[in-house]
XYZ file of C-alpha atoms in Angstrom:
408
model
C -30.170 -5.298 -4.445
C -30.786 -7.689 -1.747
C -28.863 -10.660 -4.094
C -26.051 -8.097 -4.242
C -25.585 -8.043 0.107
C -25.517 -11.530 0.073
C -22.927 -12.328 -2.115
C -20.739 -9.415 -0.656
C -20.509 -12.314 2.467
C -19.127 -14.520 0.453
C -16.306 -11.952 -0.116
C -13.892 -12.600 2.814
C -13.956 -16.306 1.527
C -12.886 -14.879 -1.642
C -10.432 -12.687 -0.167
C -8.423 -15.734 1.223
C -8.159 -18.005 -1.504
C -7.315 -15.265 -3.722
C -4.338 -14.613 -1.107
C -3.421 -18.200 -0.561
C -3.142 -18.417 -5.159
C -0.876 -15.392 -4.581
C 1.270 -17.657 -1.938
C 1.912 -20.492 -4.314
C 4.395 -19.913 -7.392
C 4.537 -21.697 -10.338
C 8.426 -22.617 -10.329
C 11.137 -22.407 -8.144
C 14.344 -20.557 -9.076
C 17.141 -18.352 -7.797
C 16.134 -15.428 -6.340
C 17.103 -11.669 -5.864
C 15.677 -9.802 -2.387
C 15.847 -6.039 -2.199
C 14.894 -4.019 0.903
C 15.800 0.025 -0.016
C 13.825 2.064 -2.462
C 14.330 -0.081 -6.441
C 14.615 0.882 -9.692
C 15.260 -1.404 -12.804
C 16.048 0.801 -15.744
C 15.177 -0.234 -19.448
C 18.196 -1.166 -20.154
C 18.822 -3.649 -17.014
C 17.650 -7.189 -16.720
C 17.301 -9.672 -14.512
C 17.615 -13.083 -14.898
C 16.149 -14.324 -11.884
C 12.983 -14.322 -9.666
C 12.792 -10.237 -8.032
C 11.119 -9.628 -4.452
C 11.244 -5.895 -3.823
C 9.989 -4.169 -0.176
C 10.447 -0.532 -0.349
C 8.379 2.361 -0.060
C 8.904 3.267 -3.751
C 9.439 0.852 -6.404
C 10.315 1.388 -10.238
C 10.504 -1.571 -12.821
C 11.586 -0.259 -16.583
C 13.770 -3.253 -17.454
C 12.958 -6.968 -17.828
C 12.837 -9.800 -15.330
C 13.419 -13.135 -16.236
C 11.429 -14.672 -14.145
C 8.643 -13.814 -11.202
C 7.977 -10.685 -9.620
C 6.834 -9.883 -5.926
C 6.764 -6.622 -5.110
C 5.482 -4.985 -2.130
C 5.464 -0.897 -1.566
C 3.954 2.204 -0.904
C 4.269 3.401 -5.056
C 4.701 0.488 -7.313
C 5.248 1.534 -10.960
C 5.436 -1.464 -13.213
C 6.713 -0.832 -17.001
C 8.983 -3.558 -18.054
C 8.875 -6.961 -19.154
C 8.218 -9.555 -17.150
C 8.148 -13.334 -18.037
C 6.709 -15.136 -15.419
C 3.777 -13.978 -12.601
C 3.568 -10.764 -10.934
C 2.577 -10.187 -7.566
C 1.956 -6.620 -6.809
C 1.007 -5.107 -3.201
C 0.674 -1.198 -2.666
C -1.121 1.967 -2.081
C -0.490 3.232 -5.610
C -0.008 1.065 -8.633
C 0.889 2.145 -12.101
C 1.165 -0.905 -14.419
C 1.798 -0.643 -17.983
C 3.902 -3.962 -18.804
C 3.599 -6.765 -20.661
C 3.087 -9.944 -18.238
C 4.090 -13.462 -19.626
C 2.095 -14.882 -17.068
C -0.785 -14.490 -14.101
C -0.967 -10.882 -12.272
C -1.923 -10.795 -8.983
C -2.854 -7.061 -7.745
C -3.911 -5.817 -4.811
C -4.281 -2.337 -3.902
C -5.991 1.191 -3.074
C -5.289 2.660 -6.352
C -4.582 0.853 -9.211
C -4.577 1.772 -13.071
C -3.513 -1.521 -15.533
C -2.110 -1.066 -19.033
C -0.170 -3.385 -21.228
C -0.682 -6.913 -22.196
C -1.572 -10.231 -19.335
C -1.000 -13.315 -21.463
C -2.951 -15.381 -18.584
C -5.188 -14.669 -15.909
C -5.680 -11.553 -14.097
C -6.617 -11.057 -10.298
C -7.361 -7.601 -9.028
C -8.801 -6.106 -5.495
C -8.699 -2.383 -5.180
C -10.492 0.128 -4.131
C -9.933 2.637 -7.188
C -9.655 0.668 -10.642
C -8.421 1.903 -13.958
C -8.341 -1.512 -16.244
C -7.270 -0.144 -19.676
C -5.305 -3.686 -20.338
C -5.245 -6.919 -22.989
C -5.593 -9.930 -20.548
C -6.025 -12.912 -22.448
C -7.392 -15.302 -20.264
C -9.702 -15.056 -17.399
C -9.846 -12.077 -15.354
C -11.906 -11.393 -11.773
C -11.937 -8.040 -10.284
C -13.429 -7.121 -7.001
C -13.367 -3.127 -6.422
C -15.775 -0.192 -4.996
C -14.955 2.334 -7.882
C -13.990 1.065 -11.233
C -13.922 1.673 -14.699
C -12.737 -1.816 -17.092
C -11.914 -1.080 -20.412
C -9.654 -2.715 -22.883
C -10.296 -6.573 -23.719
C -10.408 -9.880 -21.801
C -9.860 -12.810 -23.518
C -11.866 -15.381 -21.687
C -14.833 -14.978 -18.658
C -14.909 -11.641 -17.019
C -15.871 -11.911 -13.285
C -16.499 -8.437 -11.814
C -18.271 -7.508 -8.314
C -17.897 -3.783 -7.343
C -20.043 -0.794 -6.101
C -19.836 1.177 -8.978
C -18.984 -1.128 -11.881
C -18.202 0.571 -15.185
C -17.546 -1.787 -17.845
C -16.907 -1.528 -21.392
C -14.163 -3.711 -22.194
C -14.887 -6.402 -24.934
C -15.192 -9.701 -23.594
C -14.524 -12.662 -25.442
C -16.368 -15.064 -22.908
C -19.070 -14.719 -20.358
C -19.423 -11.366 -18.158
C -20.649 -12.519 -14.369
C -21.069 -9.089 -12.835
C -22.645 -8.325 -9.201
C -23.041 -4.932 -8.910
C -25.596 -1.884 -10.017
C -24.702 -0.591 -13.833
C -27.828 0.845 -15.386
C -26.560 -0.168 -18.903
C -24.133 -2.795 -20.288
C -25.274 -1.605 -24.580
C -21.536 -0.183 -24.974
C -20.082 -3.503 -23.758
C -19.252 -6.294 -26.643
C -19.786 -9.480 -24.677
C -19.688 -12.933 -26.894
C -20.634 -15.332 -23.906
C -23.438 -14.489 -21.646
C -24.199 -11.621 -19.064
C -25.008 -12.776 -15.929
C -25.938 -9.131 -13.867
C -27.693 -9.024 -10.553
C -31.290 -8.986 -12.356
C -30.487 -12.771 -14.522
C -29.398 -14.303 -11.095
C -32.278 -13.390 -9.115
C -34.547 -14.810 -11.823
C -32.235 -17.955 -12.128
C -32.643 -18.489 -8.130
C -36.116 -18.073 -8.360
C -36.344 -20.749 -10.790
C -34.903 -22.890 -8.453
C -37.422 -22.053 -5.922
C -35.180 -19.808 -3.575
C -36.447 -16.394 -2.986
C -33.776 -13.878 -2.727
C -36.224 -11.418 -1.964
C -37.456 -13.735 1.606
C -36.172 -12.220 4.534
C -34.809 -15.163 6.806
C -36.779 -16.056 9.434
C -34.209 -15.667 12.041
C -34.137 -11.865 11.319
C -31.377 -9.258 10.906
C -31.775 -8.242 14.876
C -30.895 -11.246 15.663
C -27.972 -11.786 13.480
C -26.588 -8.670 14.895
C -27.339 -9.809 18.028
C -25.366 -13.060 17.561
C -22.376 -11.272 15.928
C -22.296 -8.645 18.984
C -22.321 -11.653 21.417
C -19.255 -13.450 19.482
C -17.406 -10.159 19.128
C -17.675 -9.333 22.452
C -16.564 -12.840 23.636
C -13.650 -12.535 21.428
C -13.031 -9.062 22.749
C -12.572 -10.229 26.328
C -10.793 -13.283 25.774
C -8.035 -12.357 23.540
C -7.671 -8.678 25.753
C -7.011 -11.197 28.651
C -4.294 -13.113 26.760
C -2.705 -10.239 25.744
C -2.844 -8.332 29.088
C -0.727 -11.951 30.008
C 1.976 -12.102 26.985
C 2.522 -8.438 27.683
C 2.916 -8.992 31.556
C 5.537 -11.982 31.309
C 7.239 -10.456 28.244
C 7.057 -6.724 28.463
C 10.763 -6.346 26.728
C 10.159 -8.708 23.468
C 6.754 -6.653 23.537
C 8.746 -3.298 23.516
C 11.645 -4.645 20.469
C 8.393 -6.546 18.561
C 6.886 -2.695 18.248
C 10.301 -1.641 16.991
C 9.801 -4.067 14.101
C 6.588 -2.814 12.794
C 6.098 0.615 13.745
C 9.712 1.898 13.923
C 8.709 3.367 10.061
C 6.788 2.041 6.810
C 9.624 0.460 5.815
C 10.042 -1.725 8.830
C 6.161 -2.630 8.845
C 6.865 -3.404 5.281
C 9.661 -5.696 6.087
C 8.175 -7.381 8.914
C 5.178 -8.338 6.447
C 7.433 -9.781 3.749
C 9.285 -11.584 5.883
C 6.277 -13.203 7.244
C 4.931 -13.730 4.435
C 7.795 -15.029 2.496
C 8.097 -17.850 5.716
C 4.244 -18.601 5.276
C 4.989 -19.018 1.617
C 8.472 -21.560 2.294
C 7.872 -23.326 5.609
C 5.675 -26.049 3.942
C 8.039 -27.773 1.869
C 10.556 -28.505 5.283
C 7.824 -28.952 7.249
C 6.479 -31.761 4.406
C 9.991 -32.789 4.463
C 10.210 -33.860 8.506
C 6.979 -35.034 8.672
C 8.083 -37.807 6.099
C 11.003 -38.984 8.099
C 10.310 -40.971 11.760
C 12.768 -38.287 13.656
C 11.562 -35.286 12.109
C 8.315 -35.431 12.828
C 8.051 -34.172 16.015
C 10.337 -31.599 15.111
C 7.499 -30.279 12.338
C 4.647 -30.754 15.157
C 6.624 -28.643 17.259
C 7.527 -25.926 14.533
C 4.023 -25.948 13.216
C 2.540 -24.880 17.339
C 5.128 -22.511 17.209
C 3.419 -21.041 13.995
C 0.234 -20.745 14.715
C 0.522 -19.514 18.218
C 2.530 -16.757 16.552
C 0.388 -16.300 13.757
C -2.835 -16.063 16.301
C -1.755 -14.952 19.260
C 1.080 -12.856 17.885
C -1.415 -10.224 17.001
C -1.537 -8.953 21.074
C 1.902 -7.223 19.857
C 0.788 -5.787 16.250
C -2.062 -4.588 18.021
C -0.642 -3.238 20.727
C 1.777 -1.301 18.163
C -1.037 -0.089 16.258
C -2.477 1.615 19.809
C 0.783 2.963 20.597
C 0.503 4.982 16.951
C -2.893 5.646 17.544
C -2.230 6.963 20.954
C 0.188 8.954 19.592
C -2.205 10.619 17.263
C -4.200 11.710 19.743
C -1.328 13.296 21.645
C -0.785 10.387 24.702
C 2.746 10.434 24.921
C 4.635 8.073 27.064
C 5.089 3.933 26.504
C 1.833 2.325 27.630
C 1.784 -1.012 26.627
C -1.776 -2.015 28.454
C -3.281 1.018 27.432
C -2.191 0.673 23.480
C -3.211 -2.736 23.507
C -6.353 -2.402 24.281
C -6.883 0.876 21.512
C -5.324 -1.669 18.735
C -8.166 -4.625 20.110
C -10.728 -2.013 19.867
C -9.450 -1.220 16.393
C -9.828 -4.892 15.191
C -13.240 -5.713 16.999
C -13.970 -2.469 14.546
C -12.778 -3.357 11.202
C -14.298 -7.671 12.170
C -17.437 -5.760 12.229
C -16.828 -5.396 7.906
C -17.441 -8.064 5.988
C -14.962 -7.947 2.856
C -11.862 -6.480 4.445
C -11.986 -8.688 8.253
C -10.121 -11.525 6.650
C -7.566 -9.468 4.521
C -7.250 -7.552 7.887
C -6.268 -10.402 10.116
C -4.454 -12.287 7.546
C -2.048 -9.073 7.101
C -1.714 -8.980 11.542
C -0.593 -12.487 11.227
C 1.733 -11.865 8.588
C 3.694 -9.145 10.143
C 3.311 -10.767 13.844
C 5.444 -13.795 12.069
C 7.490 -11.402 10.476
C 8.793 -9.139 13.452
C 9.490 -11.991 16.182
C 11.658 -13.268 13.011
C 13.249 -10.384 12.714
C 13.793 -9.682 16.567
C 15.255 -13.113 16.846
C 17.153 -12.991 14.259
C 19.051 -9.627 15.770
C 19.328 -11.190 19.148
C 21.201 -13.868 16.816
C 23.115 -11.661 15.166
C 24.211 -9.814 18.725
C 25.239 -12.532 20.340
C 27.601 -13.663 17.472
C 28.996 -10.674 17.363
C 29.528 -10.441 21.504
C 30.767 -13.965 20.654
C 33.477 -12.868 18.703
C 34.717 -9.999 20.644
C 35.031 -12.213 23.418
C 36.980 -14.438 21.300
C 38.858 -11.934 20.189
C 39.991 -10.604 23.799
C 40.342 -14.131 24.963
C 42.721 -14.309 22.194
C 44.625 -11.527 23.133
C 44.990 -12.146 26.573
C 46.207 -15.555 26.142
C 49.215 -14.475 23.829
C 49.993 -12.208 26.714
C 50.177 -15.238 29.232
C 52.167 -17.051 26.793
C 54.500 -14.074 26.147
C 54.667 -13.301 29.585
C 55.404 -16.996 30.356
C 58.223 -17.460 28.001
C 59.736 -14.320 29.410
C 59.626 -15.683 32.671
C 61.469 -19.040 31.774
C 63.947 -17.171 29.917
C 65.034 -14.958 32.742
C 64.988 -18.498 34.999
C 67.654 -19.511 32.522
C 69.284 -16.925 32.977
C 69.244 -16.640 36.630
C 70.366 -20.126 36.686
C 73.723 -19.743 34.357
C-alpha cells in the first residue's frame, strides 16, 4: 500500500536514533575489552561491563553488568544484568536480559526473557522471546511469537505475528490476518491508518503534485552533485597523502577482524569523546582545544570515507580479478558503490553511519601504531645511546689511569 512506501522514508530517520539509543549507556563502570574470538562458559562470570570484537563470539556465563558485542556469529545464552548491544551477521539469543536489548543484524532468532524494552533491525527475524516492556522491530522477513509486555511496534515486508501483546500492536506492513494474535490494546495495521488520515482530510491515496519523475529527477541531480564533488576531494586526500591512504586500507580491509576493530574503535570514541569534549568546553583554556578536536572529528568522520571507500574498491577490484594497488581507480569503484546503496532508502543512513565509524576507527588505529613505533625506536636509541656512553666513560677512565701511570 501506498501508506506503507511512505512511511518506509521515514525509516533512515529511524535508523539513526535507534543507533544514537544504542550509543548512550545507562551507567558507567569498569570495563573488560576483548579483540580474539570469546567464549564465557556457564560457569564463568564477569563482574564488569564486556565489549567483545571477534569474528565468533560465545556467552554461556553471566555478566554483571552491560554487554557490547560486535561479530560475525554472536551466540548469546547467559545472564546478563544490564543492556545488551548486539551487532552481527548471525545471532542466536536465548538469555535472560535484566535490561534493554539492542539487536541489529542479518539473521537473528531471540529466545529467553527482556525485562525492558526490546529494539531489533534484521533482515531474517525469529522472535520466540518474553519482553516485558515495549518492543519495535523493523525487518523484511519475520515471524514474532512469544509475548510482549507493553506496545508492539512492527514494520516489515512480510510481517508474521502471533505473539500476545499486552498493549497496542502498530504494524505497517501486509498480513492478510491478525485472528491468531491476542492483542489487549488496539491494532493499528496499514488499513486503520489510512482511514484515520483520511479523517483528517489527507489523502494517502493523492499522488503529489510534484510527481514521482520529478522526485527522481531531483534525487539524480543531488546524487550526481555529490558524486563529483566528494570524487574530487578524494582524488586530493589521496594525491597529498597516498602513504596514510595505503596503511588506512591496512586497517579495514587487511581481514574481518581488522574491519571489525576499526569499527569498534570508532565507535567506542563516538560513544566517549563527549564527556571531555563537555569537559573543555566548560573551562576558558579548553575550549579551543574542544573546537579544534571536534573539526578534527567531523572532517574524519565525513571526509574520512575517501579512504573506506577507496578500500572497499580495492576488494571489489580484486573480485573482479584487477590486481595491482590502484588507489584512483578503487576509489572511484567504492564512490560508485555508495552513490548505489544512497539510492535505498532504509539502509543509506545505517550505510554511511557504519563508513564514518570505521574511517574514525582506522586513522586511530594507524596513529596509534605510528605512536607505538616511534616509542619503541625511542627506546632503542636510548638504549644504544646508553651503551655507547658507558664505553666513553670506560674508555675515559682507562685513559686517565694509564696517564697516572705514565706519570709515576
Amino acid at each position: 500500500m501506498k501508506i506503507f512506501k511512505k512511511i518506509l522514508l521515514t525509516l533512515p530517520l529511524l535508523l539513526l536514533l535507534t543507533t544514537i539509543s544504542l550509543l548512550l549507556p545507562s551507567k558507567t563502570e569498569a570495563a573488560q575489552f576483548e579483540f580474539k574470538p570469546y567464549t564465557l562458559n556457564s560457569d564463568q562470570t564477569v563482574d564488569e561491563d564486556l565489549y567483545v570484537v571477534a569474528d565468533d563470539i560465545k556467552i554461556d556465563g553471566v555478566v554483571d553488568g552491560d554487554v557490547i558485542l560486535i561479530g560475525n556469529t554472536v551466540k548469546l545464552d547467559g545472564t546478563i544484568t544490564g543492556d545488551a548491544y548486539i551487532i552481527g551477521t548471525t545471532l542466536t539469543i536465548d538469555s535472560n536480559i535484566y535490561g534493554n536489548i539492542f539487536v541489529l543484524g542479518n539473521n537473528t532468532k531471540i529466545e529467553g526473557l527482556v525485562t525492558d524494552n526490546t529494539y531489533i533491525i534484521s533482515s531474517f527475524l525469529d522472535y520466540q522471546a518474553d519482553t516485558q516492556r515495549d518492543m519495535l522491530a523493523i525487518f523484511f522477513d519475520g515471524i514474532l511469537k512469544g509475548s510482549v509486555g507493553d506496545d508492539l511496534r512492527a514494520i516489515g515486508v512480510k510481517p508474521q505475528i502471533e505473539s500476545i501483546i499486552r498493549g497496542d500492536l502498530v504494524l505497517i506492513g501486509e498480513q492478510g490476518n491478525l485472528t491468531e494474535t491476542t492483542v489487549t490494546g488496539e491494532i493499528y495495521d496499514s488499513n486503520r491508518l489510512s482511514r484515520i488520515a483520511e479523517s483528517q482530510g489527507v489523502d494517502i491515496e493523492e499522488t503529489p503534485s510534484f510527481g514521482l519523475e520529478t522526485i527522481w529527477e531531483s534525487r539524480a541531480l543531488s546524487l550526481t552533485i555529490n558524486f563529483l564533488s566528494f570524487l574530487l576531494v578524494g582524488f586530493i586526500l589521496i594525491s597529498i597523502s597516498p602513504v596514510k591512504t595505503y596503511k588506512i586500507q591496512e586497517q579495514i580491509t587487511g581481514s574481518t577482524n581488522e574491519f571489525l576493530k576499526s569499527l569498534a574503535v570508532g565507535f567506542i570514541v563516538f560513544m566517549l569523546i563527549p564527556i571531555p569534549l563537555f569537559i573543555l568546553t566548560i573551562s576558558i583554556v579548553g575550549a579551543p582545544a574542544a573546537m579544534l578536536i571536534t573539526g578534527l572529528l567531523i572532517f574524519l568522520m565525513f571526509f574520512g570515507k575517501v579512504w573506506v571507500e577507496t578500500a572497499l574498491g580495492k576488494e571489489i577490484l580484486g573480485l573482479l580479478k584487477v590486481e595491482g594497488y590502484r588507489p584512483f581507480k578503487s576509489f572511484l569503484t567504492g564512490r560508485v558503490l555508495t552513490i548505489l546503496v544512497n539510492i535505498i532508502p532504509i539502509v543509506r543512513g545505517f550505510y554511511n553511519m557504519i563508513l564514518s565509524f570505521v574511517a574514525l576507527g582506522a586513522v586511530i588505529r594507524m596513529k596509534k601504531g605510528y605512536y607505538q613505533l616511534a616509542n619503541k625506536e625511542a627506546k632503542e636509541y636510548r638504549e644504544k645511546n646508553k651503551d655507547t656512553k658507558k664505553k666513553t666513560i670506560k674508555k675515559t677512565t682507562e685513559k686517565k689511569k694509564t696517564n697516572k701511570k705514565r706519570e709515576s
